[in-house]
PDB file of C-alpha atoms in Angstrom:
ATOM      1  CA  UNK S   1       7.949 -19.373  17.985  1.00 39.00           C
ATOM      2  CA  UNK S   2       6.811 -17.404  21.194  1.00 43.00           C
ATOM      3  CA  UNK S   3       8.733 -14.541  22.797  1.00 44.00           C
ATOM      4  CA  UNK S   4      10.566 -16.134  24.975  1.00 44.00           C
ATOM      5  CA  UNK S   5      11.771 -18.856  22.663  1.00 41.00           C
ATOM      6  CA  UNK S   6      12.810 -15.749  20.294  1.00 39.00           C
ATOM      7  CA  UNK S   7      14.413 -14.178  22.729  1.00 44.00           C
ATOM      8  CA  UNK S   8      16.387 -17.455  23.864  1.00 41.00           C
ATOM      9  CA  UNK S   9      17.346 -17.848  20.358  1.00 38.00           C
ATOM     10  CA  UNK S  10      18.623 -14.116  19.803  1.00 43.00           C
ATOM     11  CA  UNK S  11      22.507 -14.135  18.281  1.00 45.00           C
ATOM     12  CA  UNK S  12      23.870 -11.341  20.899  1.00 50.00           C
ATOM     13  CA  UNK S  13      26.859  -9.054  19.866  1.00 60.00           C
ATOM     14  CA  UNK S  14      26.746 -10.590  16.329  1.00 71.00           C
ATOM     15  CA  UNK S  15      29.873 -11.011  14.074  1.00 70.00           C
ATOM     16  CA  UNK S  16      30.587 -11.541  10.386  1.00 71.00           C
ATOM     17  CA  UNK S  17      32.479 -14.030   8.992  1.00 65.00           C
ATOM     18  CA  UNK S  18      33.137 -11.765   5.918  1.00 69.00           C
ATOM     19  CA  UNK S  19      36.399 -13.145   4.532  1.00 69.00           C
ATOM     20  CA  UNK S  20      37.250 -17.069   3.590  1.00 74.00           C
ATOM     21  CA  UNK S  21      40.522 -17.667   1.741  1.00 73.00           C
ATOM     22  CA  UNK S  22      40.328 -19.332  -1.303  1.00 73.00           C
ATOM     23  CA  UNK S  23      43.692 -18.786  -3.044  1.00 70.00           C
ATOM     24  CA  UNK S  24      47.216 -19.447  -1.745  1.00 76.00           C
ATOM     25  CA  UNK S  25      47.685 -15.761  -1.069  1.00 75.00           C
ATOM     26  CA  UNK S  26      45.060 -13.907  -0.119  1.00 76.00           C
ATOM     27  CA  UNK S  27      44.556 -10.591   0.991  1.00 75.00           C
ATOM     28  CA  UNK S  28      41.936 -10.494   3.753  1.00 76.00           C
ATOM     29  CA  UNK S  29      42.098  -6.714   4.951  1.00 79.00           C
ATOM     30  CA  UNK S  30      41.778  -7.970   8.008  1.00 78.00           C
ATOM     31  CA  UNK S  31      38.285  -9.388   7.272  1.00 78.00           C
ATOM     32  CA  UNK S  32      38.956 -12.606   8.036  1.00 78.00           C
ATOM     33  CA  UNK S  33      38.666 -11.867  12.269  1.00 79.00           C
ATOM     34  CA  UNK S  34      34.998 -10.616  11.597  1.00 82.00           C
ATOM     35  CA  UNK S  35      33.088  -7.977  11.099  1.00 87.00           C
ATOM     36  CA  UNK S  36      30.402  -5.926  13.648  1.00 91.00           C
ATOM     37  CA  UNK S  37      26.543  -6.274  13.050  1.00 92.00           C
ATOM     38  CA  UNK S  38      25.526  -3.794  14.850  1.00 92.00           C
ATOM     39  CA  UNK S  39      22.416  -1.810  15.338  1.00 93.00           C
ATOM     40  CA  UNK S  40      19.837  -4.607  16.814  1.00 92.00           C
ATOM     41  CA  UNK S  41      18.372  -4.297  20.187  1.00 92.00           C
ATOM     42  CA  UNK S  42      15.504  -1.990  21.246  1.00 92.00           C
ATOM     43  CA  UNK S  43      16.467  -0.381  18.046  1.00 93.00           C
ATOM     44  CA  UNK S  44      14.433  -3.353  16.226  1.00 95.00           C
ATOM     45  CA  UNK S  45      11.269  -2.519  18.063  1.00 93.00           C
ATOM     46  CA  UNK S  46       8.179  -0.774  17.439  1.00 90.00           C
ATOM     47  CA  UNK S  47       9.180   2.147  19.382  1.00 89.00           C
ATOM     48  CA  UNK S  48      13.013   1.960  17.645  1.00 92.00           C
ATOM     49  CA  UNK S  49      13.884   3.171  14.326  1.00 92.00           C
ATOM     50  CA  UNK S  50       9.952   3.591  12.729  1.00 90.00           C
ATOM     51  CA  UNK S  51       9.821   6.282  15.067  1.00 88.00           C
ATOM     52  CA  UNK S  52      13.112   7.556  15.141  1.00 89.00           C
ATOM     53  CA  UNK S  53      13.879   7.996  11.860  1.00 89.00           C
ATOM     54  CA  UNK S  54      11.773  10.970  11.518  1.00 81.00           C
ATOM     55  CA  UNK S  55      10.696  10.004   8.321  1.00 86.00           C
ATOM     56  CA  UNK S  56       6.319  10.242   8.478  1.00 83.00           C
ATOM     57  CA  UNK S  57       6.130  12.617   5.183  1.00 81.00           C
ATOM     58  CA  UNK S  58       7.391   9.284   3.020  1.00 89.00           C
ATOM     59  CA  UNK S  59       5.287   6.504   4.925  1.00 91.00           C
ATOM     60  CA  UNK S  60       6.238   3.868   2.680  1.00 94.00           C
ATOM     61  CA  UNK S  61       9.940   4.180   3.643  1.00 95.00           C
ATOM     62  CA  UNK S  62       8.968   4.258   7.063  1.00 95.00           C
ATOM     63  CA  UNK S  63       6.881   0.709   6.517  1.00 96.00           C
ATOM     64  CA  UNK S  64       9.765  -1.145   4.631  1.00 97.00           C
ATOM     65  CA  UNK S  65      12.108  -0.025   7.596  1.00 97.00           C
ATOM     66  CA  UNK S  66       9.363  -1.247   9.865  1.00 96.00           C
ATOM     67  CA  UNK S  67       9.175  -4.112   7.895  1.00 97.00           C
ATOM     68  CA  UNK S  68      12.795  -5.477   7.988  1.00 97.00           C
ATOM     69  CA  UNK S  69      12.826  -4.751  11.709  1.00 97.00           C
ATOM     70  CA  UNK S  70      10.074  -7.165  11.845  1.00 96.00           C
ATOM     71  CA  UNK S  71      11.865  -9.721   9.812  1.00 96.00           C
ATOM     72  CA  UNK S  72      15.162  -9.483  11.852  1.00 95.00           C
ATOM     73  CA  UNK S  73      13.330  -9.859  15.195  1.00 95.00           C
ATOM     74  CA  UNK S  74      11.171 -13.111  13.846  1.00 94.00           C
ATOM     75  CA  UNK S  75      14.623 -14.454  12.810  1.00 93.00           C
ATOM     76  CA  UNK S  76      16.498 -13.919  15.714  1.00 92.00           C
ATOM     77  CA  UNK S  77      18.891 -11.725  14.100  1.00 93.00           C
ATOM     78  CA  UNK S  78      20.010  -8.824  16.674  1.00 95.00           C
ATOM     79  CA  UNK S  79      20.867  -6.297  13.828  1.00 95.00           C
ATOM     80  CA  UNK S  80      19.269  -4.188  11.459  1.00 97.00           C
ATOM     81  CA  UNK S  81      19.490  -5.533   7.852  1.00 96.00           C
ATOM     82  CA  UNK S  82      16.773  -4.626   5.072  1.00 97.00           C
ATOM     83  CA  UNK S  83      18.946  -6.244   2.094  1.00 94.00           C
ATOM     84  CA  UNK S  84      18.132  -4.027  -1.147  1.00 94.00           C
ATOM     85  CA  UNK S  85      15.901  -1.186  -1.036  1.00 96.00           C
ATOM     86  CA  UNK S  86      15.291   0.921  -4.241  1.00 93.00           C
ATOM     87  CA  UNK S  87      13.597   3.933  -3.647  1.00 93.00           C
ATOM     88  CA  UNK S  88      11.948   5.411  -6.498  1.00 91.00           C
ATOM     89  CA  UNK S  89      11.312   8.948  -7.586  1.00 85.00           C
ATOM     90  CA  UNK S  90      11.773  12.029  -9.081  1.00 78.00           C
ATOM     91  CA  UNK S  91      14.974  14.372  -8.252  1.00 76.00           C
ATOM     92  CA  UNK S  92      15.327  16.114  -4.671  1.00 71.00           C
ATOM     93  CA  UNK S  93      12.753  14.055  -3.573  1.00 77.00           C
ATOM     94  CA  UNK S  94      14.590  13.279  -0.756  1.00 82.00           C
ATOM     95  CA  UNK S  95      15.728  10.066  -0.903  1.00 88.00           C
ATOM     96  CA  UNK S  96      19.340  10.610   0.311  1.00 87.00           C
ATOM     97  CA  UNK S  97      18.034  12.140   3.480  1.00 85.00           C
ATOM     98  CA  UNK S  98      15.989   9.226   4.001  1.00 91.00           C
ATOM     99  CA  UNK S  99      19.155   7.324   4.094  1.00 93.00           C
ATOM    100  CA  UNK S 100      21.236   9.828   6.148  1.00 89.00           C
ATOM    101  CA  UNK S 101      18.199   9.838   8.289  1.00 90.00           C
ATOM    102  CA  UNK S 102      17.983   6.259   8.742  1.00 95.00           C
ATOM    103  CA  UNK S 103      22.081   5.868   9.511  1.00 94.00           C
ATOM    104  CA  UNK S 104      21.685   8.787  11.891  1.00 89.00           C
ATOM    105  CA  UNK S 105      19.030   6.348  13.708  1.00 91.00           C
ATOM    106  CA  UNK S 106      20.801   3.270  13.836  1.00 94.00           C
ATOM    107  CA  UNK S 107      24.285   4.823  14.151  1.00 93.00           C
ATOM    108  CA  UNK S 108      24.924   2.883  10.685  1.00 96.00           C
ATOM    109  CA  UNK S 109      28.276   3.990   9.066  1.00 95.00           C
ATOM    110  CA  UNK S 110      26.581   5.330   5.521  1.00 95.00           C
ATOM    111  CA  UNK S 111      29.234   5.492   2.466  1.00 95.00           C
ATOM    112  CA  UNK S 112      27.974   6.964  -0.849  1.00 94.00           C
ATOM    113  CA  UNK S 113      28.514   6.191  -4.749  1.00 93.00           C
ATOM    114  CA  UNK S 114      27.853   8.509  -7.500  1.00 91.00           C
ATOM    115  CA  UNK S 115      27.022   6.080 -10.274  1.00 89.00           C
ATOM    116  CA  UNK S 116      26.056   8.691 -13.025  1.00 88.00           C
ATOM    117  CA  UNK S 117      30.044   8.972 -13.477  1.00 88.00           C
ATOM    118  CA  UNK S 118      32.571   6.562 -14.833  1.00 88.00           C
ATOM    119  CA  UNK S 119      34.956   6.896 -11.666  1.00 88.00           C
ATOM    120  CA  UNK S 120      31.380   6.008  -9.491  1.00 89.00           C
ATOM    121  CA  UNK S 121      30.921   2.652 -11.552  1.00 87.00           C
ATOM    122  CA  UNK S 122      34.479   2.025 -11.603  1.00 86.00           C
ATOM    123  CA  UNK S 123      34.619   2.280  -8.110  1.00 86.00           C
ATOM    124  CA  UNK S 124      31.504  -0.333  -7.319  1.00 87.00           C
ATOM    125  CA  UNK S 125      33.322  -3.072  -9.429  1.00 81.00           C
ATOM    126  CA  UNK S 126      36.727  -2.258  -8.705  1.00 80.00           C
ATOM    127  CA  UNK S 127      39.743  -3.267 -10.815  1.00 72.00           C
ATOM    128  CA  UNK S 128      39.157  -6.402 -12.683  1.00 58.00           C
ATOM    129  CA  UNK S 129      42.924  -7.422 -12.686  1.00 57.00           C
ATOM    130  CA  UNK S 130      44.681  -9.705  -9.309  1.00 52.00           C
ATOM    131  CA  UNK S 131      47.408  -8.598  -7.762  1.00 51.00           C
ATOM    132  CA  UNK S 132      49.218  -5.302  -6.002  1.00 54.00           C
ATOM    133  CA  UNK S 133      47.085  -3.011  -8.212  1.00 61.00           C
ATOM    134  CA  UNK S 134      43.753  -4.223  -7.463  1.00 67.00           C
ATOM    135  CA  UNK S 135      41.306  -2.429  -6.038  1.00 77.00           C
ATOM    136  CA  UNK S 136      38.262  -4.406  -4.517  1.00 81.00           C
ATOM    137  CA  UNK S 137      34.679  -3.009  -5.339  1.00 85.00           C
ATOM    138  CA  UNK S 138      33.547   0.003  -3.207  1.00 88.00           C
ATOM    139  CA  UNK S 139      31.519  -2.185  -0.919  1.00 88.00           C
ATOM    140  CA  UNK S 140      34.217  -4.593   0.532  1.00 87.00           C
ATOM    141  CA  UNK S 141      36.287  -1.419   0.863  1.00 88.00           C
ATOM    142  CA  UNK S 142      33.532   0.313   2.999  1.00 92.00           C
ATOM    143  CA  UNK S 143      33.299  -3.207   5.380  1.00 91.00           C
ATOM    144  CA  UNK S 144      37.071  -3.319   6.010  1.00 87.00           C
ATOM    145  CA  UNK S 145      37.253   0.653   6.850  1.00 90.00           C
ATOM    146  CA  UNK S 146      34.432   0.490   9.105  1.00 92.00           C
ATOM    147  CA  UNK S 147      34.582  -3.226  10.424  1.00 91.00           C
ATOM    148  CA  UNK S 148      31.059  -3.190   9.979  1.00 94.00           C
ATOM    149  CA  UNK S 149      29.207  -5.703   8.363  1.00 92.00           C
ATOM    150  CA  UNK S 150      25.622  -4.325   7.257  1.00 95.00           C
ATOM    151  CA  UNK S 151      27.181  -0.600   6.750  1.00 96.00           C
ATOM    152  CA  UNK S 152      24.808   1.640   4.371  1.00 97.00           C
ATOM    153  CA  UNK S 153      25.622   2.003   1.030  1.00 96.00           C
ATOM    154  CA  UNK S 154      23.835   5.177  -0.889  1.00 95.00           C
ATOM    155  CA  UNK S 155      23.868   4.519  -4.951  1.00 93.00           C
ATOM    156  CA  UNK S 156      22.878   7.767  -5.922  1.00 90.00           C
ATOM    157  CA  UNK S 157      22.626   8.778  -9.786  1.00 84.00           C
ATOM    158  CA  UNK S 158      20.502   5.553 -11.159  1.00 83.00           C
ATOM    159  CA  UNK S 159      19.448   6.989 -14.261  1.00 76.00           C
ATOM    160  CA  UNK S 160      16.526   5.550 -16.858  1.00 68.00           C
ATOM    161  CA  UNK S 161      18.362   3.008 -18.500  1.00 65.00           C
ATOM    162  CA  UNK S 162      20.948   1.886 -15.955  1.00 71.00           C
ATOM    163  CA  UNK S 163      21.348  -1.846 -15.805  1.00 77.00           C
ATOM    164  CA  UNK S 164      21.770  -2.463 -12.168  1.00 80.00           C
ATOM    165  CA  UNK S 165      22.297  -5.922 -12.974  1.00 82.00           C
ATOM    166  CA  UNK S 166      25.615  -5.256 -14.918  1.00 83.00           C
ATOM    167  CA  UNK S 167      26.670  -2.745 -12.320  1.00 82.00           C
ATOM    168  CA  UNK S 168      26.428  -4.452  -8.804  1.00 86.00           C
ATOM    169  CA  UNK S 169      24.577  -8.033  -9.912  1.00 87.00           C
ATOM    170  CA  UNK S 170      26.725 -10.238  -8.192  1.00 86.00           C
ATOM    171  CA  UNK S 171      26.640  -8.165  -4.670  1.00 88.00           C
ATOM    172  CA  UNK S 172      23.012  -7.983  -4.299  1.00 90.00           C
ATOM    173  CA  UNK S 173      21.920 -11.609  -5.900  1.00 89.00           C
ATOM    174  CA  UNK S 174      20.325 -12.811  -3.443  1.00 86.00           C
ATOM    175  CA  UNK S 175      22.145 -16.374  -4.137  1.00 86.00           C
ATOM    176  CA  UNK S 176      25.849 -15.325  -4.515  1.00 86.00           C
ATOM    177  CA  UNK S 177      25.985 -12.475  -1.991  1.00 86.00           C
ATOM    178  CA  UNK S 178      26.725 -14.507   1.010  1.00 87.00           C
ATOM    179  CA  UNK S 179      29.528 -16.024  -0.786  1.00 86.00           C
ATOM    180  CA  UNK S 180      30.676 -13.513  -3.564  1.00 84.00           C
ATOM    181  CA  UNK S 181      34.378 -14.713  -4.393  1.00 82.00           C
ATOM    182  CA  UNK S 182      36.727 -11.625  -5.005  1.00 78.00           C
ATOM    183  CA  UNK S 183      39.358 -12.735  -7.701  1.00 74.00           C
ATOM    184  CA  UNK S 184      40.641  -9.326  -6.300  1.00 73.00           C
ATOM    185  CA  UNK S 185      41.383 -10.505  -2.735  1.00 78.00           C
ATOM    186  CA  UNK S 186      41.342 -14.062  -3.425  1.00 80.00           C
ATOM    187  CA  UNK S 187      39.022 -14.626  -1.022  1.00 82.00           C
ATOM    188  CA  UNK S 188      34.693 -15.175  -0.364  1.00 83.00           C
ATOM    189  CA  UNK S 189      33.403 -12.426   1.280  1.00 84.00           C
ATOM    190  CA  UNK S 190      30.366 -12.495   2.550  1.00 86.00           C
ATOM    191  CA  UNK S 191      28.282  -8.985   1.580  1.00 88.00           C
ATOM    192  CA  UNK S 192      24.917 -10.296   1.896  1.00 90.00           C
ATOM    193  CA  UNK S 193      24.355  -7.838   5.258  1.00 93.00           C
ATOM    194  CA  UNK S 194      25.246  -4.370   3.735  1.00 95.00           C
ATOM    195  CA  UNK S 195      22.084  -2.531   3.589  1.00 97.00           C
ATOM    196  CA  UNK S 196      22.052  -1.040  -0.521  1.00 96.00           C
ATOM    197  CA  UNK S 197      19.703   2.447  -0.700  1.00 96.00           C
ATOM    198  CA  UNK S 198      19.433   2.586  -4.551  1.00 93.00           C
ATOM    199  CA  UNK S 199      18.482   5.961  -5.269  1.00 89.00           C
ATOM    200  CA  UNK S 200      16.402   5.631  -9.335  1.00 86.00           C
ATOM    201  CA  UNK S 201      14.830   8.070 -11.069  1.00 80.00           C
ATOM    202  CA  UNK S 202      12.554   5.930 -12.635  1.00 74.00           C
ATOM    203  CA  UNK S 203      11.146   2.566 -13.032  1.00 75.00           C
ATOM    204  CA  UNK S 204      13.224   0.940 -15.711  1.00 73.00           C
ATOM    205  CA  UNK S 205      16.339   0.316 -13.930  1.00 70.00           C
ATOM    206  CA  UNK S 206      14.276  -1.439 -11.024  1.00 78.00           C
ATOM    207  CA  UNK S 207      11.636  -3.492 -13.469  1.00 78.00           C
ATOM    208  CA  UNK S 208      15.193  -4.652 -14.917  1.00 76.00           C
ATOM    209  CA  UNK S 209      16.190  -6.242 -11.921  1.00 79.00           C
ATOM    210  CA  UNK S 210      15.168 -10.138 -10.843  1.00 83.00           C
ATOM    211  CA  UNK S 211      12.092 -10.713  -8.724  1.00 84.00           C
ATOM    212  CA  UNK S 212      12.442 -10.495  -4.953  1.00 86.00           C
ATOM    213  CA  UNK S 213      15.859  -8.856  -5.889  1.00 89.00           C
ATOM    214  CA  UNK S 214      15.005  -5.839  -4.035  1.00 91.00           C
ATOM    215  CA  UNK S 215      12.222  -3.835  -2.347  1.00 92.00           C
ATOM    216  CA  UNK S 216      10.580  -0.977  -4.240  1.00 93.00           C
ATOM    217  CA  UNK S 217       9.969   2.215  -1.893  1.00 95.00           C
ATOM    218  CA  UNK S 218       8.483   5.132  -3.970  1.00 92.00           C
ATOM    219  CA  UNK S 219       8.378   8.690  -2.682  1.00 89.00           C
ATOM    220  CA  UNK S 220       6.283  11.147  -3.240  1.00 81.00           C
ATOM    221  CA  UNK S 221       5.538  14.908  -2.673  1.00 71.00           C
ATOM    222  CA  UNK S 222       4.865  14.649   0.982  1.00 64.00           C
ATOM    223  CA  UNK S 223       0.940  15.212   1.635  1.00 62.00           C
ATOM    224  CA  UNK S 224       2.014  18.012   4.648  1.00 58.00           C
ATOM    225  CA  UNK S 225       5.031  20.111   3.813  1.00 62.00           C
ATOM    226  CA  UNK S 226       5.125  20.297   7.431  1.00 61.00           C
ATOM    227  CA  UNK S 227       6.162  16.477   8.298  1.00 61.00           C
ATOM    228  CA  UNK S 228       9.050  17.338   5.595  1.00 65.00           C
ATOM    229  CA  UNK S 229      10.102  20.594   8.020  1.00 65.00           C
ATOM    230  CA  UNK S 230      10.240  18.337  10.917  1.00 63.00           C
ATOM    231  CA  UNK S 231      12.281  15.992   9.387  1.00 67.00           C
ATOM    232  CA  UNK S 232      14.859  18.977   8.443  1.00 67.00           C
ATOM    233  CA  UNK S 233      14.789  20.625  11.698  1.00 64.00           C
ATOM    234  CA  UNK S 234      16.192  16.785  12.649  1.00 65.00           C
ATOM    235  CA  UNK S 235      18.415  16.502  10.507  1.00 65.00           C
ATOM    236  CA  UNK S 236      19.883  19.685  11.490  1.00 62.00           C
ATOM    237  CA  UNK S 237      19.229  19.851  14.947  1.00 61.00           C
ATOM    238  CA  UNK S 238      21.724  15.714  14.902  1.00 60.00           C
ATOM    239  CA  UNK S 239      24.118  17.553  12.426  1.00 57.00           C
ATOM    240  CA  UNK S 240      24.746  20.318  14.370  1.00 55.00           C
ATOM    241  CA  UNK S 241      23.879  19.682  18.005  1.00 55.00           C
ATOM    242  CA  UNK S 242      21.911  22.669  17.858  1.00 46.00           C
ATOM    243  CA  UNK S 243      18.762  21.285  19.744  1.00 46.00           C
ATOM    244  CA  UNK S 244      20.155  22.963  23.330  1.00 50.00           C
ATOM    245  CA  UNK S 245      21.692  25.738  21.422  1.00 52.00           C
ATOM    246  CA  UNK S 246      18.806  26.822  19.485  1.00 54.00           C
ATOM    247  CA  UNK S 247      15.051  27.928  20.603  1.00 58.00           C
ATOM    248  CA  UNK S 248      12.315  25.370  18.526  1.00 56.00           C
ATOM    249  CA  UNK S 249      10.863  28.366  16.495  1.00 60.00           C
ATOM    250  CA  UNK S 250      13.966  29.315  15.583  1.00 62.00           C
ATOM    251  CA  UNK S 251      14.669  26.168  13.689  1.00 60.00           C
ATOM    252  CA  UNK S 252      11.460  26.373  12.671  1.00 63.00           C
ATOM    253  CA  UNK S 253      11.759  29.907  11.095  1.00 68.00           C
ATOM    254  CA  UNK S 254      14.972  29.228   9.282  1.00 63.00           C
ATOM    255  CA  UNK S 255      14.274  25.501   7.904  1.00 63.00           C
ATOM    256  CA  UNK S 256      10.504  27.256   6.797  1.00 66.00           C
ATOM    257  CA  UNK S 257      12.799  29.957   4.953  1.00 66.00           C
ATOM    258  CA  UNK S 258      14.738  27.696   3.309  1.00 60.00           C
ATOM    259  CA  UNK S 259      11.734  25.576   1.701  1.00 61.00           C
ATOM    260  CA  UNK S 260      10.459  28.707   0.276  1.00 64.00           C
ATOM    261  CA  UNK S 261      13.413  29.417  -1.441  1.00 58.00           C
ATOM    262  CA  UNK S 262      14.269  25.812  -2.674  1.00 54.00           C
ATOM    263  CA  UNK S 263      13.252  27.413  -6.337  1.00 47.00           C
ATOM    264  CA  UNK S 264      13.856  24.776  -8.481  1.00 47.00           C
ATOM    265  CA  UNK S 265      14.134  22.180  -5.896  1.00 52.00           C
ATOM    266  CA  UNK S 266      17.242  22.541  -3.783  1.00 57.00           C
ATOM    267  CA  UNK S 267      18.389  19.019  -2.883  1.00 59.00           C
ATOM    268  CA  UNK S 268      17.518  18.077   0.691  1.00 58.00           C
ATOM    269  CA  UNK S 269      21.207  17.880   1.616  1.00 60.00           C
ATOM    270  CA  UNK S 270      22.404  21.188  -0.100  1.00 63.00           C
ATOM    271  CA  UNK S 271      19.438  22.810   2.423  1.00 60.00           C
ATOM    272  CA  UNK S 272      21.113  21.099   5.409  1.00 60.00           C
ATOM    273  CA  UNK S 273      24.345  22.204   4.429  1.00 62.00           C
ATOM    274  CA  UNK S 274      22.643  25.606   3.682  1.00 61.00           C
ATOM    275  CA  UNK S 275      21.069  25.147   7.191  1.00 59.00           C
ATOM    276  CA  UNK S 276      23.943  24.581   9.016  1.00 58.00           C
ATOM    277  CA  UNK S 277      26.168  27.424   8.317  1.00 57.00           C
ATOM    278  CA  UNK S 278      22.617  29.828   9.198  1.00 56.00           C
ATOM    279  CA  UNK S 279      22.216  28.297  12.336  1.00 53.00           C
ATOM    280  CA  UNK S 280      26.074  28.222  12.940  1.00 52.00           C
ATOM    281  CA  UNK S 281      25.967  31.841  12.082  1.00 51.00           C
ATOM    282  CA  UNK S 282      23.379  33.110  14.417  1.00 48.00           C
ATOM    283  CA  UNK S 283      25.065  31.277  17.314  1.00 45.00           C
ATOM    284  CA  UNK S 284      22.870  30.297  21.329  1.00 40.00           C
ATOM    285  CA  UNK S 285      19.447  31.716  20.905  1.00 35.00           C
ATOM    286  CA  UNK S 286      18.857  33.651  24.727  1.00 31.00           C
TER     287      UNK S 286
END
């Protein structure tokens, strides 16, 4: 297909069929008008979210978003969508700022599940009985809040051992997702969009899962601590608005402060968070 036939065949302002009634009552949350896929466009290119992201001390992340930008723009499909994407390391490697990074770059909506805890499971399959009670699982709950259909959702707390199958199987299979039938709803909802981070600590939980179920992204201690400083002084500078507010070096000083005292690793959003109320504290920089 050349350009121009690609760009003839582009779906513009793109929206979701995500709910189909398939009992006598259903309840649709509204779903049934649609649901927003959003974040296509220039975004998709080259120059789009690879380089925004501000991601360079984890290349590999930065090549599998690369890579499903390339995918979407072969297919015609004006929105960002990478399916499943485990990313696999050790703890406070940084994997949920790579995904806070990434929905900061494509203006995403980003919800997150703890699934190390009972309530965190409970909440990705929701209640198993029908009726006024029910509660749908986490993910058709974060599509009908946002009315977004390819929203981020951050499984953090994938220990060894987890069966990911058993915990969110039928809304990432590959063949159901499109049509996963909610006995909850009584309806097919379509969650085949939702971009899934799946933050593991190790390889078992991801060797468990069926071939071509998912994309394997592993970090690693970043080769130049100083790619990771530019990717804080980011994340702060978005959080905070503090770009105009704040000289460079003294981002640089206080994000360079916090590193050395991460100790025994500070997660990369506790430093933010840390981050944030130093900056807010020291106030316009003359």
């Amino acid at each position: 297909m050349t350009s121009p036939d690609r760009e003839a065949a582009r779906v513009r302002d793109p929206i979701l069929l995500f709910a189909q009634p398939v009992a006598e009552d259903p309840t649709t949350l509204g779903l049934e008008r649609g649901a927003a896929l959003l974040a296509g466009g220039e975004a998709l290119l080259p120059s789009g979210l690879p380089m925004t992201i501000a991601m360079e001390h984890q290349p590999d992340f930065v090549r599998a978003v690369a890579h499903a930008c390339r995918e979407q723009v072969l297919r015609g499909r004006d929105w960002y969508s990478h399916g499943v994407m485990a990313l696999v390391g050790s703890k406070n490697a940084g994997r949920g700022h790579a995904a806070r990074r990434l929905a900061a770059a494509t203006g995403l909506p980003l919800f997150v599940v703890d699934a190390s805890t009972p309530a965190g499971r409970a909440q990705l399959k929701g209640t198993a009985a029908p009726g006024c009670t029910a509660l749908p699982p986490f993910p058709v709950l974060a599509v009908a809040a946002s009315r977004c259909g390819n929203p981020i959702i951050l499984i953090e707390g994938v220990r060894q051992g987890t069966d990911l199958v058993d915990l969110i199987g039928p809304l990432i299979d590959p063949d159901r997702a499109s049509r996963y039938e909610s006995a909850h709803l009584g309806c097919a909802l379509d969650v085949g969009e939702i971009n899934w981070i799946i933050q593991v600590d190790g390889d078992e939980g991801v060797n468990r899962l069926p071939s071509g179920w998912a994309s394997v992204v592993r970090f690693h201690p970043p080769a130049d601590n100083r790619l990771e400083l530019l990717s804080l002084i980011g994340a702060v500078s978005d959080e905070l608005d503090a770009a105009g507010a704040l000289e460079r070096q003294t981002l640089v000083t206080v994000v360079e402060a916090a590193l050395a005292g991460r100790g025994g690793g500070a997660p990369i959003s506790e430093l933010v968070d840390r981050l944030g109320l130093t900056l807010g504290a020291k106030g316009p920089v003359a």
